[in-house]
Amino acid sequence: MNARRRKRFIAGAVCPRCGVLDRILMYEAETVEASAEPALTRECVDCGFSEVLPAEPAAAPLPGRHDKARPIAPEAERARPIRFYPKPPKAGG
């Protein structure tokens, strides 16, 4: 494993302990077991809060409005050509 860990600040993250914005950084923690995947660690640079996040993926996201299948309109109702008509002449001029 690399001797140097790449640490990255997380934009918009708030520290759960001190509540300061934009002071959380994340990096891959070194694992003791060779077969284990590296776990993500988050740290606060202000108060020293540190937490190891589980390596397991999060639960499936909740369904949203974009997940629903939309009914397909019949071919006649889909795209129709746009017709442009010339501007009518002024009456009385």
PDB file of N, CA and C in Angstrom:
ATOM      1  N   MET A   1       0.848  -1.174   0.000  1.00  0.00           N
ATOM      2  CA  MET A   1       0.000   0.000   0.000  1.00  0.00           C
ATOM      3  C   MET A   1       0.889   1.232   0.000  1.00  0.00           C
ATOM      4  N   ASN A   2       0.376   2.326  -0.532  1.00  0.00           N
ATOM      5  CA  ASN A   2       1.157   3.561  -0.564  1.00  0.00           C
ATOM      6  C   ASN A   2       1.450   4.046   0.845  1.00  0.00           C
ATOM      7  N   ALA A   3       2.662   4.548   1.033  1.00  0.00           N
ATOM      8  CA  ALA A   3       3.016   5.119   2.321  1.00  0.00           C
ATOM      9  C   ALA A   3       2.296   6.447   2.521  1.00  0.00           C
ATOM     10  N   ARG A   4       1.993   7.118   1.435  1.00  0.00           N
ATOM     11  CA  ARG A   4       1.322   8.409   1.518  1.00  0.00           C
ATOM     12  C   ARG A   4      -0.149   8.230   1.151  1.00  0.00           C
ATOM     13  N   ARG A   5      -1.036   8.681   2.038  1.00  0.00           N
ATOM     14  CA  ARG A   5      -2.466   8.599   1.778  1.00  0.00           C
ATOM     15  C   ARG A   5      -2.933   9.903   1.161  1.00  0.00           C
ATOM     16  N   ARG A   6      -3.808   9.811   0.184  1.00  0.00           N
ATOM     17  CA  ARG A   6      -4.338  11.002  -0.476  1.00  0.00           C
ATOM     18  C   ARG A   6      -5.568  11.486   0.285  1.00  0.00           C
ATOM     19  N   LYS A   7      -5.474  12.650   0.879  1.00  0.00           N
ATOM     20  CA  LYS A   7      -6.573  13.215   1.656  1.00  0.00           C
ATOM     21  C   LYS A   7      -7.266  14.278   0.822  1.00  0.00           C
ATOM     22  N   ARG A   8      -8.599  14.293   0.884  1.00  0.00           N
ATOM     23  CA  ARG A   8      -9.392  15.257   0.114  1.00  0.00           C
ATOM     24  C   ARG A   8     -10.436  15.902   1.014  1.00  0.00           C
ATOM     25  N   PHE A   9     -10.562  17.219   0.885  1.00  0.00           N
ATOM     26  CA  PHE A   9     -11.614  17.926   1.609  1.00  0.00           C
ATOM     27  C   PHE A   9     -12.939  17.694   0.901  1.00  0.00           C
ATOM     28  N   ILE A  10     -14.003  17.576   1.679  1.00  0.00           N
ATOM     29  CA  ILE A  10     -15.341  17.347   1.151  1.00  0.00           C
ATOM     30  C   ILE A  10     -16.103  18.666   1.222  1.00  0.00           C
ATOM     31  N   ALA A  11     -16.450  19.213   0.063  1.00  0.00           N
ATOM     32  CA  ALA A  11     -17.133  20.506   0.005  1.00  0.00           C
ATOM     33  C   ALA A  11     -18.537  20.398   0.597  1.00  0.00           C
ATOM     34  N   GLY A  12     -18.869  21.343   1.454  1.00  0.00           N
ATOM     35  CA  GLY A  12     -20.201  21.412   2.036  1.00  0.00           C
ATOM     36  C   GLY A  12     -20.435  20.469   3.196  1.00  0.00           C
ATOM     37  N   ALA A  13     -19.411  19.711   3.621  1.00  0.00           N
ATOM     38  CA  ALA A  13     -19.590  18.776   4.730  1.00  0.00           C
ATOM     39  C   ALA A  13     -19.506  19.521   6.054  1.00  0.00           C
ATOM     40  N   VAL A  14     -20.350  19.110   6.999  1.00  0.00           N
ATOM     41  CA  VAL A  14     -20.386  19.713   8.332  1.00  0.00           C
ATOM     42  C   VAL A  14     -19.910  18.667   9.330  1.00  0.00           C
ATOM     43  N   CYS A  15     -19.038  19.080  10.239  1.00  0.00           N
ATOM     44  CA  CYS A  15     -18.531  18.165  11.259  1.00  0.00           C
ATOM     45  C   CYS A  15     -19.651  17.800  12.220  1.00  0.00           C
ATOM     46  N   PRO A  16     -19.864  16.500  12.493  1.00  0.00           N
ATOM     47  CA  PRO A  16     -20.933  16.113  13.410  1.00  0.00           C
ATOM     48  C   PRO A  16     -20.649  16.509  14.859  1.00  0.00           C
ATOM     49  N   ARG A  17     -19.384  16.715  15.219  1.00  0.00           N
ATOM     50  CA  ARG A  17     -19.053  17.076  16.593  1.00  0.00           C
ATOM     51  C   ARG A  17     -19.091  18.584  16.822  1.00  0.00           C
ATOM     52  N   CYS A  18     -18.328  19.357  16.037  1.00  0.00           N
ATOM     53  CA  CYS A  18     -18.223  20.789  16.301  1.00  0.00           C
ATOM     54  C   CYS A  18     -19.119  21.636  15.397  1.00  0.00           C
ATOM     55  N   GLY A  19     -19.666  21.066  14.320  1.00  0.00           N
ATOM     56  CA  GLY A  19     -20.602  21.786  13.465  1.00  0.00           C
ATOM     57  C   GLY A  19     -19.962  22.774  12.509  1.00  0.00           C
ATOM     58  N   VAL A  20     -18.649  22.728  12.316  1.00  0.00           N
ATOM     59  CA  VAL A  20     -17.960  23.657  11.419  1.00  0.00           C
ATOM     60  C   VAL A  20     -18.087  23.156   9.982  1.00  0.00           C
ATOM     61  N   LEU A  21     -18.322  24.077   9.063  1.00  0.00           N
ATOM     62  CA  LEU A  21     -18.510  23.751   7.651  1.00  0.00           C
ATOM     63  C   LEU A  21     -17.171  23.705   6.921  1.00  0.00           C
ATOM     64  N   ASP A  22     -17.028  22.790   5.987  1.00  0.00           N
ATOM     65  CA  ASP A  22     -15.863  22.669   5.094  1.00  0.00           C
ATOM     66  C   ASP A  22     -14.548  22.415   5.820  1.00  0.00           C
ATOM     67  N   ARG A  23     -14.563  21.611   6.853  1.00  0.00           N
ATOM     68  CA  ARG A  23     -13.328  21.232   7.544  1.00  0.00           C
ATOM     69  C   ARG A  23     -13.149  19.720   7.598  1.00  0.00           C
ATOM     70  N   ILE A  24     -13.998  18.982   6.864  1.00  0.00           N
ATOM     71  CA  ILE A  24     -13.935  17.517   6.855  1.00  0.00           C
ATOM     72  C   ILE A  24     -13.088  17.057   5.680  1.00  0.00           C
ATOM     73  N   LEU A  25     -12.177  16.123   5.951  1.00  0.00           N
ATOM     74  CA  LEU A  25     -11.421  15.513   4.868  1.00  0.00           C
ATOM     75  C   LEU A  25     -11.601  14.014   4.937  1.00  0.00           C
ATOM     76  N   MET A  26     -11.466  13.354   3.787  1.00  0.00           N
ATOM     77  CA  MET A  26     -11.629  11.905   3.703  1.00  0.00           C
ATOM     78  C   MET A  26     -10.407  11.288   3.056  1.00  0.00           C
ATOM     79  N   TYR A  27     -10.123  10.073   3.490  1.00  0.00           N
ATOM     80  CA  TYR A  27      -9.015   9.314   2.908  1.00  0.00           C
ATOM     81  C   TYR A  27      -9.243   7.840   3.175  1.00  0.00           C
ATOM     82  N   GLU A  28      -8.491   6.996   2.476  1.00  0.00           N
ATOM     83  CA  GLU A  28      -8.572   5.549   2.685  1.00  0.00           C
ATOM     84  C   GLU A  28      -7.665   5.185   3.842  1.00  0.00           C
ATOM     85  N   ALA A  29      -8.237   4.545   4.857  1.00  0.00           N
ATOM     86  CA  ALA A  29      -7.454   4.127   6.011  1.00  0.00           C
ATOM     87  C   ALA A  29      -6.700   2.846   5.682  1.00  0.00           C
ATOM     88  N   GLU A  30      -5.559   2.686   6.299  1.00  0.00           N
ATOM     89  CA  GLU A  30      -4.788   1.462   6.109  1.00  0.00           C
ATOM     90  C   GLU A  30      -5.469   0.337   6.868  1.00  0.00           C
ATOM     91  N   THR A  31      -5.591  -0.836   6.231  1.00  0.00           N
ATOM     92  CA  THR A  31      -6.233  -1.978   6.871  1.00  0.00           C
ATOM     93  C   THR A  31      -5.187  -2.908   7.437  1.00  0.00           C
ATOM     94  N   VAL A  32      -5.560  -3.601   8.503  1.00  0.00           N
ATOM     95  CA  VAL A  32      -4.641  -4.536   9.148  1.00  0.00           C
ATOM     96  C   VAL A  32      -4.579  -5.830   8.348  1.00  0.00           C
ATOM     97  N   GLU A  33      -5.738  -6.299   7.899  1.00  0.00           N
ATOM     98  CA  GLU A  33      -5.801  -7.535   7.132  1.00  0.00           C
ATOM     99  C   GLU A  33      -5.452  -7.270   5.674  1.00  0.00           C
ATOM    100  N   ALA A  34      -4.692  -8.159   5.075  1.00  0.00           N
ATOM    101  CA  ALA A  34      -4.274  -7.973   3.687  1.00  0.00           C
ATOM    102  C   ALA A  34      -5.436  -8.168   2.724  1.00  0.00           C
ATOM    103  N   SER A  35      -6.385  -9.035   3.068  1.00  0.00           N
ATOM    104  CA  SER A  35      -7.487  -9.317   2.159  1.00  0.00           C
ATOM    105  C   SER A  35      -8.622  -8.303   2.262  1.00  0.00           C
ATOM    106  N   ALA A  36      -8.634  -7.508   3.312  1.00  0.00           N
ATOM    107  CA  ALA A  36      -9.727  -6.558   3.519  1.00  0.00           C
ATOM    108  C   ALA A  36      -9.567  -5.344   2.615  1.00  0.00           C
ATOM    109  N   GLU A  37     -10.701  -4.793   2.204  1.00  0.00           N
ATOM    110  CA  GLU A  37     -10.681  -3.577   1.391  1.00  0.00           C
ATOM    111  C   GLU A  37     -10.383  -2.382   2.292  1.00  0.00           C
ATOM    112  N   PRO A  38      -9.711  -1.365   1.764  1.00  0.00           N
ATOM    113  CA  PRO A  38      -9.445  -0.192   2.595  1.00  0.00           C
ATOM    114  C   PRO A  38     -10.748   0.533   2.933  1.00  0.00           C
ATOM    115  N   ALA A  39     -10.869   0.929   4.196  1.00  0.00           N
ATOM    116  CA  ALA A  39     -12.067   1.632   4.650  1.00  0.00           C
ATOM    117  C   ALA A  39     -11.848   3.124   4.529  1.00  0.00           C
ATOM    118  N   LEU A  40     -12.922   3.851   4.297  1.00  0.00           N
ATOM    119  CA  LEU A  40     -12.840   5.306   4.213  1.00  0.00           C
ATOM    120  C   LEU A  40     -12.890   5.903   5.611  1.00  0.00           C
ATOM    121  N   THR A  41     -12.061   6.882   5.848  1.00  0.00           N
ATOM    122  CA  THR A  41     -12.020   7.578   7.127  1.00  0.00           C
ATOM    123  C   THR A  41     -12.304   9.044   6.873  1.00  0.00           C
ATOM    124  N   ARG A  42     -13.122   9.657   7.738  1.00  0.00           N
ATOM    125  CA  ARG A  42     -13.342  11.092   7.646  1.00  0.00           C
ATOM    126  C   ARG A  42     -12.850  11.735   8.930  1.00  0.00           C
ATOM    127  N   GLU A  43     -12.238  12.898   8.784  1.00  0.00           N
ATOM    128  CA  GLU A  43     -11.648  13.609   9.916  1.00  0.00           C
ATOM    129  C   GLU A  43     -11.998  15.077   9.846  1.00  0.00           C
ATOM    130  N   CYS A  44     -12.119  15.715  11.019  1.00  0.00           N
ATOM    131  CA  CYS A  44     -12.305  17.154  11.109  1.00  0.00           C
ATOM    132  C   CYS A  44     -10.963  17.760  11.493  1.00  0.00           C
ATOM    133  N   VAL A  45     -10.504  18.731  10.731  1.00  0.00           N
ATOM    134  CA  VAL A  45      -9.206  19.334  11.017  1.00  0.00           C
ATOM    135  C   VAL A  45      -9.291  20.339  12.163  1.00  0.00           C
ATOM    136  N   ASP A  46     -10.504  20.765  12.569  1.00  0.00           N
ATOM    137  CA  ASP A  46     -10.640  21.715  13.669  1.00  0.00           C
ATOM    138  C   ASP A  46     -10.656  21.023  15.027  1.00  0.00           C
ATOM    139  N   CYS A  47     -11.566  20.056  15.204  1.00  0.00           N
ATOM    140  CA  CYS A  47     -11.735  19.457  16.526  1.00  0.00           C
ATOM    141  C   CYS A  47     -11.084  18.081  16.664  1.00  0.00           C
ATOM    142  N   GLY A  48     -10.611  17.487  15.567  1.00  0.00           N
ATOM    143  CA  GLY A  48      -9.960  16.181  15.636  1.00  0.00           C
ATOM    144  C   GLY A  48     -10.913  15.004  15.564  1.00  0.00           C
ATOM    145  N   PHE A  49     -12.186  15.250  15.304  1.00  0.00           N
ATOM    146  CA  PHE A  49     -13.159  14.161  15.159  1.00  0.00           C
ATOM    147  C   PHE A  49     -12.697  13.220  14.062  1.00  0.00           C
ATOM    148  N   SER A  50     -12.815  11.922  14.282  1.00  0.00           N
ATOM    149  CA  SER A  50     -12.421  10.932  13.289  1.00  0.00           C
ATOM    150  C   SER A  50     -13.425   9.794  13.316  1.00  0.00           C
ATOM    151  N   GLU A  51     -13.788   9.294  12.134  1.00  0.00           N
ATOM    152  CA  GLU A  51     -14.758   8.207  12.028  1.00  0.00           C
ATOM    153  C   GLU A  51     -14.402   7.338  10.837  1.00  0.00           C
ATOM    154  N   VAL A  52     -14.424   6.020  11.044  1.00  0.00           N
ATOM    155  CA  VAL A  52     -14.189   5.076   9.955  1.00  0.00           C
ATOM    156  C   VAL A  52     -15.552   4.675   9.411  1.00  0.00           C
ATOM    157  N   LEU A  53     -15.746   4.905   8.130  1.00  0.00           N
ATOM    158  CA  LEU A  53     -17.014   4.584   7.482  1.00  0.00           C
ATOM    159  C   LEU A  53     -16.987   3.142   6.999  1.00  0.00           C
ATOM    160  N   PRO A  54     -18.122   2.469   7.007  1.00  0.00           N
ATOM    161  CA  PRO A  54     -18.148   1.071   6.567  1.00  0.00           C
ATOM    162  C   PRO A  54     -17.786   0.952   5.092  1.00  0.00           C
ATOM    163  N   ALA A  55     -17.101  -0.139   4.753  1.00  0.00           N
ATOM    164  CA  ALA A  55     -16.687  -0.363   3.368  1.00  0.00           C
ATOM    165  C   ALA A  55     -17.830  -0.891   2.521  1.00  0.00           C
ATOM    166  N   GLU A  56     -18.920  -1.327   3.162  1.00  0.00           N
ATOM    167  CA  GLU A  56     -20.059  -1.864   2.430  1.00  0.00           C
ATOM    168  C   GLU A  56     -20.798  -0.734   1.724  1.00  0.00           C
ATOM    169  N   PRO A  57     -21.336  -1.009   0.559  1.00  0.00           N
ATOM    170  CA  PRO A  57     -22.102   0.036  -0.129  1.00  0.00           C
ATOM    171  C   PRO A  57     -23.364   0.379   0.658  1.00  0.00           C
ATOM    172  N   ALA A  58     -23.817   1.595   0.507  1.00  0.00           N
ATOM    173  CA  ALA A  58     -25.026   2.042   1.190  1.00  0.00           C
ATOM    174  C   ALA A  58     -26.238   1.320   0.616  1.00  0.00           C
ATOM    175  N   ALA A  59     -27.335   1.402   1.320  1.00  0.00           N
ATOM    176  CA  ALA A  59     -28.566   0.769   0.863  1.00  0.00           C
ATOM    177  C   ALA A  59     -29.002   1.390  -0.461  1.00  0.00           C
ATOM    178  N   ALA A  60     -29.830   0.682  -1.171  1.00  0.00           N
ATOM    179  CA  ALA A  60     -30.313   1.180  -2.465  1.00  0.00           C
ATOM    180  C   ALA A  60     -31.042   2.503  -2.257  1.00  0.00           C
ATOM    181  N   PRO A  61     -30.854   3.454  -3.165  1.00  0.00           N
ATOM    182  CA  PRO A  61     -31.528   4.744  -2.998  1.00  0.00           C
ATOM    183  C   PRO A  61     -33.046   4.585  -3.113  1.00  0.00           C
ATOM    184  N   LEU A  62     -33.736   5.488  -2.458  1.00  0.00           N
ATOM    185  CA  LEU A  62     -35.187   5.468  -2.522  1.00  0.00           C
ATOM    186  C   LEU A  62     -35.645   5.859  -3.920  1.00  0.00           C
ATOM    187  N   PRO A  63     -36.760   5.281  -4.370  1.00  0.00           N
ATOM    188  CA  PRO A  63     -37.228   5.633  -5.708  1.00  0.00           C
ATOM    189  C   PRO A  63     -37.665   7.093  -5.750  1.00  0.00           C
ATOM    190  N   GLY A  64     -37.383   7.741  -6.852  1.00  0.00           N
ATOM    191  CA  GLY A  64     -37.748   9.130  -7.032  1.00  0.00           C
ATOM    192  C   GLY A  64     -38.658   9.301  -8.221  1.00  0.00           C
ATOM    193  N   ARG A  65     -38.926  10.538  -8.548  1.00  0.00           N
ATOM    194  CA  ARG A  65     -39.851  10.786  -9.647  1.00  0.00           C
ATOM    195  C   ARG A  65     -39.259  10.412 -10.989  1.00  0.00           C
ATOM    196  N   HIS A  66     -37.942  10.326 -11.110  1.00  0.00           N
ATOM    197  CA  HIS A  66     -37.319   9.989 -12.387  1.00  0.00           C
ATOM    198  C   HIS A  66     -37.231   8.483 -12.603  1.00  0.00           C
ATOM    199  N   ASP A  67     -37.533   7.708 -11.579  1.00  0.00           N
ATOM    200  CA  ASP A  67     -37.440   6.265 -11.700  1.00  0.00           C
ATOM    201  C   ASP A  67     -38.701   5.650 -12.308  1.00  0.00           C
ATOM    202  N   LYS A  68     -39.791   6.394 -12.325  1.00  0.00           N
ATOM    203  CA  LYS A  68     -41.045   5.859 -12.844  1.00  0.00           C
ATOM    204  C   LYS A  68     -41.017   5.830 -14.369  1.00  0.00           C
ATOM    205  N   ALA A  69     -41.561   4.764 -14.922  1.00  0.00           N
ATOM    206  CA  ALA A  69     -41.633   4.656 -16.373  1.00  0.00           C
ATOM    207  C   ALA A  69     -42.742   5.559 -16.886  1.00  0.00           C
ATOM    208  N   ARG A  70     -42.446   6.335 -17.889  1.00  0.00           N
ATOM    209  CA  ARG A  70     -43.449   7.224 -18.481  1.00  0.00           C
ATOM    210  C   ARG A  70     -44.113   6.515 -19.638  1.00  0.00           C
ATOM    211  N   PRO A  71     -45.432   6.691 -19.785  1.00  0.00           N
ATOM    212  CA  PRO A  71     -46.095   6.076 -20.942  1.00  0.00           C
ATOM    213  C   PRO A  71     -45.638   6.765 -22.225  1.00  0.00           C
ATOM    214  N   ILE A  72     -45.487   5.984 -23.261  1.00  0.00           N
ATOM    215  CA  ILE A  72     -45.046   6.515 -24.549  1.00  0.00           C
ATOM    216  C   ILE A  72     -46.278   6.923 -25.349  1.00  0.00           C
ATOM    217  N   ALA A  73     -46.262   8.128 -25.862  1.00  0.00           N
ATOM    218  CA  ALA A  73     -47.394   8.626 -26.650  1.00  0.00           C
ATOM    219  C   ALA A  73     -47.450   7.897 -27.982  1.00  0.00           C
ATOM    220  N   PRO A  74     -48.656   7.731 -28.523  1.00  0.00           N
ATOM    221  CA  PRO A  74     -48.760   7.115 -29.844  1.00  0.00           C
ATOM    222  C   PRO A  74     -47.992   7.934 -30.881  1.00  0.00           C
ATOM    223  N   GLU A  75     -47.639   7.297 -31.954  1.00  0.00           N
ATOM    224  CA  GLU A  75     -46.816   7.935 -32.996  1.00  0.00           C
ATOM    225  C   GLU A  75     -47.448   9.221 -33.517  1.00  0.00           C
ATOM    226  N   ALA A  76     -48.761   9.265 -33.626  1.00  0.00           N
ATOM    227  CA  ALA A  76     -49.434  10.452 -34.161  1.00  0.00           C
ATOM    228  C   ALA A  76     -49.332  11.640 -33.203  1.00  0.00           C
ATOM    229  N   GLU A  77     -49.211  11.391 -31.904  1.00  0.00           N
ATOM    230  CA  GLU A  77     -49.164  12.469 -30.929  1.00  0.00           C
ATOM    231  C   GLU A  77     -47.744  12.933 -30.604  1.00  0.00           C
ATOM    232  N   ARG A  78     -46.762  12.245 -31.073  1.00  0.00           N
ATOM    233  CA  ARG A  78     -45.380  12.605 -30.748  1.00  0.00           C
ATOM    234  C   ARG A  78     -44.965  13.866 -31.475  1.00  0.00           C
ATOM    235  N   ALA A  79     -43.998  13.798 -32.276  1.00  0.00           N
ATOM    236  CA  ALA A  79     -43.461  14.977 -32.962  1.00  0.00           C
ATOM    237  C   ALA A  79     -44.235  15.253 -34.236  1.00  0.00           C
ATOM    238  N   ARG A  80     -44.636  16.489 -34.392  1.00  0.00           N
ATOM    239  CA  ARG A  80     -45.288  16.932 -35.618  1.00  0.00           C
ATOM    240  C   ARG A  80     -44.467  18.066 -36.187  1.00  0.00           C
ATOM    241  N   PRO A  81     -44.421  18.192 -37.500  1.00  0.00           N
ATOM    242  CA  PRO A  81     -43.646  19.291 -38.074  1.00  0.00           C
ATOM    243  C   PRO A  81     -44.280  20.642 -37.736  1.00  0.00           C
ATOM    244  N   ILE A  82     -43.451  21.630 -37.582  1.00  0.00           N
ATOM    245  CA  ILE A  82     -43.916  22.985 -37.308  1.00  0.00           C
ATOM    246  C   ILE A  82     -44.068  23.704 -38.638  1.00  0.00           C
ATOM    247  N   ARG A  83     -45.192  24.385 -38.812  1.00  0.00           N
ATOM    248  CA  ARG A  83     -45.422  25.134 -40.051  1.00  0.00           C
ATOM    249  C   ARG A  83     -45.292  26.613 -39.764  1.00  0.00           C
ATOM    250  N   PHE A  84     -44.520  27.284 -40.578  1.00  0.00           N
ATOM    251  CA  PHE A  84     -44.356  28.721 -40.465  1.00  0.00           C
ATOM    252  C   PHE A  84     -45.117  29.379 -41.610  1.00  0.00           C
ATOM    253  N   TYR A  85     -45.930  30.348 -41.274  1.00  0.00           N
ATOM    254  CA  TYR A  85     -46.720  31.072 -42.285  1.00  0.00           C
ATOM    255  C   TYR A  85     -46.134  32.469 -42.437  1.00  0.00           C
ATOM    256  N   PRO A  86     -46.201  33.021 -43.635  1.00  0.00           N
ATOM    257  CA  PRO A  86     -45.688  34.394 -43.824  1.00  0.00           C
ATOM    258  C   PRO A  86     -46.546  35.411 -43.065  1.00  0.00           C
ATOM    259  N   LYS A  87     -45.933  36.481 -42.672  1.00  0.00           N
ATOM    260  CA  LYS A  87     -46.617  37.521 -41.926  1.00  0.00           C
ATOM    261  C   LYS A  87     -47.635  38.183 -42.855  1.00  0.00           C
ATOM    262  N   PRO A  88     -48.902  38.326 -42.406  1.00  0.00           N
ATOM    263  CA  PRO A  88     -49.911  38.916 -43.292  1.00  0.00           C
ATOM    264  C   PRO A  88     -49.640  40.417 -43.489  1.00  0.00           C
ATOM    265  N   PRO A  89     -50.002  40.942 -44.646  1.00  0.00           N
ATOM    266  CA  PRO A  89     -49.783  42.366 -44.890  1.00  0.00           C
ATOM    267  C   PRO A  89     -50.703  43.215 -44.003  1.00  0.00           C
ATOM    268  N   LYS A  90     -50.257  44.444 -43.722  1.00  0.00           N
ATOM    269  CA  LYS A  90     -51.050  45.357 -42.897  1.00  0.00           C
ATOM    270  C   LYS A  90     -52.272  45.803 -43.691  1.00  0.00           C
ATOM    271  N   ALA A  91     -53.411  45.862 -43.001  1.00  0.00           N
ATOM    272  CA  ALA A  91     -54.641  46.281 -43.668  1.00  0.00           C
ATOM    273  C   ALA A  91     -54.824  47.778 -43.520  1.00  0.00           C
ATOM    274  N   GLY A  92     -54.813  48.533 -44.467  1.00  0.00           N
ATOM    275  CA  GLY A  92     -55.067  49.967 -44.408  1.00  0.00           C
ATOM    276  C   GLY A  92     -53.811  50.788 -44.586  1.00  0.00           C
ATOM    277  N   GLY A  93     -52.789  50.262 -44.969  1.00  0.00           N
ATOM    278  CA  GLY A  93     -51.596  51.035 -45.017  1.00  0.00           C
ATOM    279  C   GLY A  93     -51.109  51.415 -46.284  1.00  0.00           C
TER     280      GLY A  93
END
